[in-house]
CSV table of C-alpha atoms in Angstrom, one decimal:
chain,number,residue,atom,x,y,z
Y,12,TYR,CA,0.0,0.0,0.0
Y,13,GLY,CA,1.2,3.5,-0.8
Y,14,VAL,CA,1.0,6.2,1.8
Y,15,ARG,CA,0.2,8.7,-1.0
Y,16,GLU,CA,-2.9,6.7,-2.2
Y,17,PHE,CA,-6.1,8.8,-2.2
Y,18,GLY,CA,-4.0,11.9,-3.0
Y,19,GLY,CA,-2.2,11.6,0.3
Y,20,GLU,CA,-5.2,12.7,2.3
Y,21,ARG,CA,-3.9,11.9,5.8
Y,22,GLY,CA,-7.0,10.7,7.6
Y,23,LEU,CA,-8.2,8.4,4.8
Y,24,SER,CA,-4.6,7.2,4.1
Y,25,ASN,CA,-4.1,6.3,7.8
Y,26,GLN,CA,-7.4,4.4,7.8
Y,27,MET,CA,-6.4,2.4,4.7
Y,28,ILE,CA,-3.0,1.7,6.1
Y,29,GLU,CA,-4.5,0.2,9.3
Y,30,ALA,CA,-7.1,-1.7,7.1
Y,31,VAL,CA,-4.3,-3.2,5.0
Y,32,ARG,CA,-2.3,-4.2,8.1
Y,33,GLU,CA,-5.4,-5.8,9.6
Y,34,CYS,CA,-6.0,-7.8,6.3
Y,35,GLY,CA,-2.4,-9.0,6.6
Y,36,ARG,CA,-3.0,-10.1,10.2
Y,37,ILE,CA,-6.2,-12.0,9.3
Y,38,LEU,CA,-4.5,-13.8,6.4
Y,39,LYS,CA,-1.5,-14.8,8.6
Y,40,SER,CA,-3.8,-16.0,11.4
Y,41,ASN,CA,-5.5,-18.2,8.8
Y,42,GLY,CA,-2.2,-19.8,7.7
Y,43,VAL,CA,-1.6,-17.6,4.6
Y,44,TYR,CA,1.9,-16.3,4.2
Y,45,ALA,CA,1.3,-12.7,3.5
Y,46,ARG,CA,3.6,-9.7,3.4
Y,47,VAL,CA,2.4,-6.2,4.0
Y,48,VAL,CA,4.6,-3.4,2.8
Y,49,ILE,CA,3.7,0.3,3.4
Y,50,ASP,CA,5.4,2.4,0.8
Y,51,PRO,CA,5.9,6.0,2.0
Y,52,GLU,CA,6.3,7.2,-1.6
Y,53,GLY,CA,3.6,4.9,-3.0
Y,54,GLU,CA,0.8,6.4,-5.1
Y,55,HIS,CA,-2.2,5.0,-6.8
Y,56,ASN,CA,-0.8,5.0,-10.4
Y,57,GLU,CA,1.0,2.7,-12.8
Y,58,SER,CA,4.4,4.3,-12.3
Y,59,SER,CA,4.3,3.6,-8.6
Y,60,TRP,CA,3.0,0.0,-9.2
Y,61,ARG,CA,5.8,-0.5,-11.8
Y,62,ARG,CA,8.4,0.5,-9.2
Y,63,ARG,CA,7.1,-2.0,-6.6
Y,64,PHE,CA,6.3,-4.9,-9.0
Y,65,PRO,CA,9.9,-6.4,-9.2
Y,66,ASP,CA,9.9,-6.7,-5.4
Y,67,ILE,CA,6.5,-8.4,-5.5
Y,68,LEU,CA,7.7,-10.9,-8.1
Y,69,ARG,CA,10.9,-11.6,-6.1
Y,70,TRP,CA,8.9,-12.2,-2.9
Y,71,TRP,CA,6.4,-14.4,-4.8
Y,72,HIS,CA,9.2,-16.5,-6.4
Y,73,GLU,CA,11.0,-16.9,-3.1
Y,74,THR,CA,7.9,-18.0,-1.1
Y,75,MET,CA,6.3,-20.3,-3.7
Y,76,PRO,CA,6.8,-24.1,-3.1
Y,77,LYS,CA,9.5,-25.4,-5.3
């Protein structure tokens, strides 16, 4: 999740950050290996997703059963 999602509106952004963290906790408590990353520079656009995508693929490749 990017901190600057929703135009960086602080209250809404903080609510979403907590919601994303709670989703991660729920997934983990149900045996799903989940990783939550809060990107302080993250925005809701393709260039931000493009910047984060290689890390997502790396994490996915490292955690998938061989």
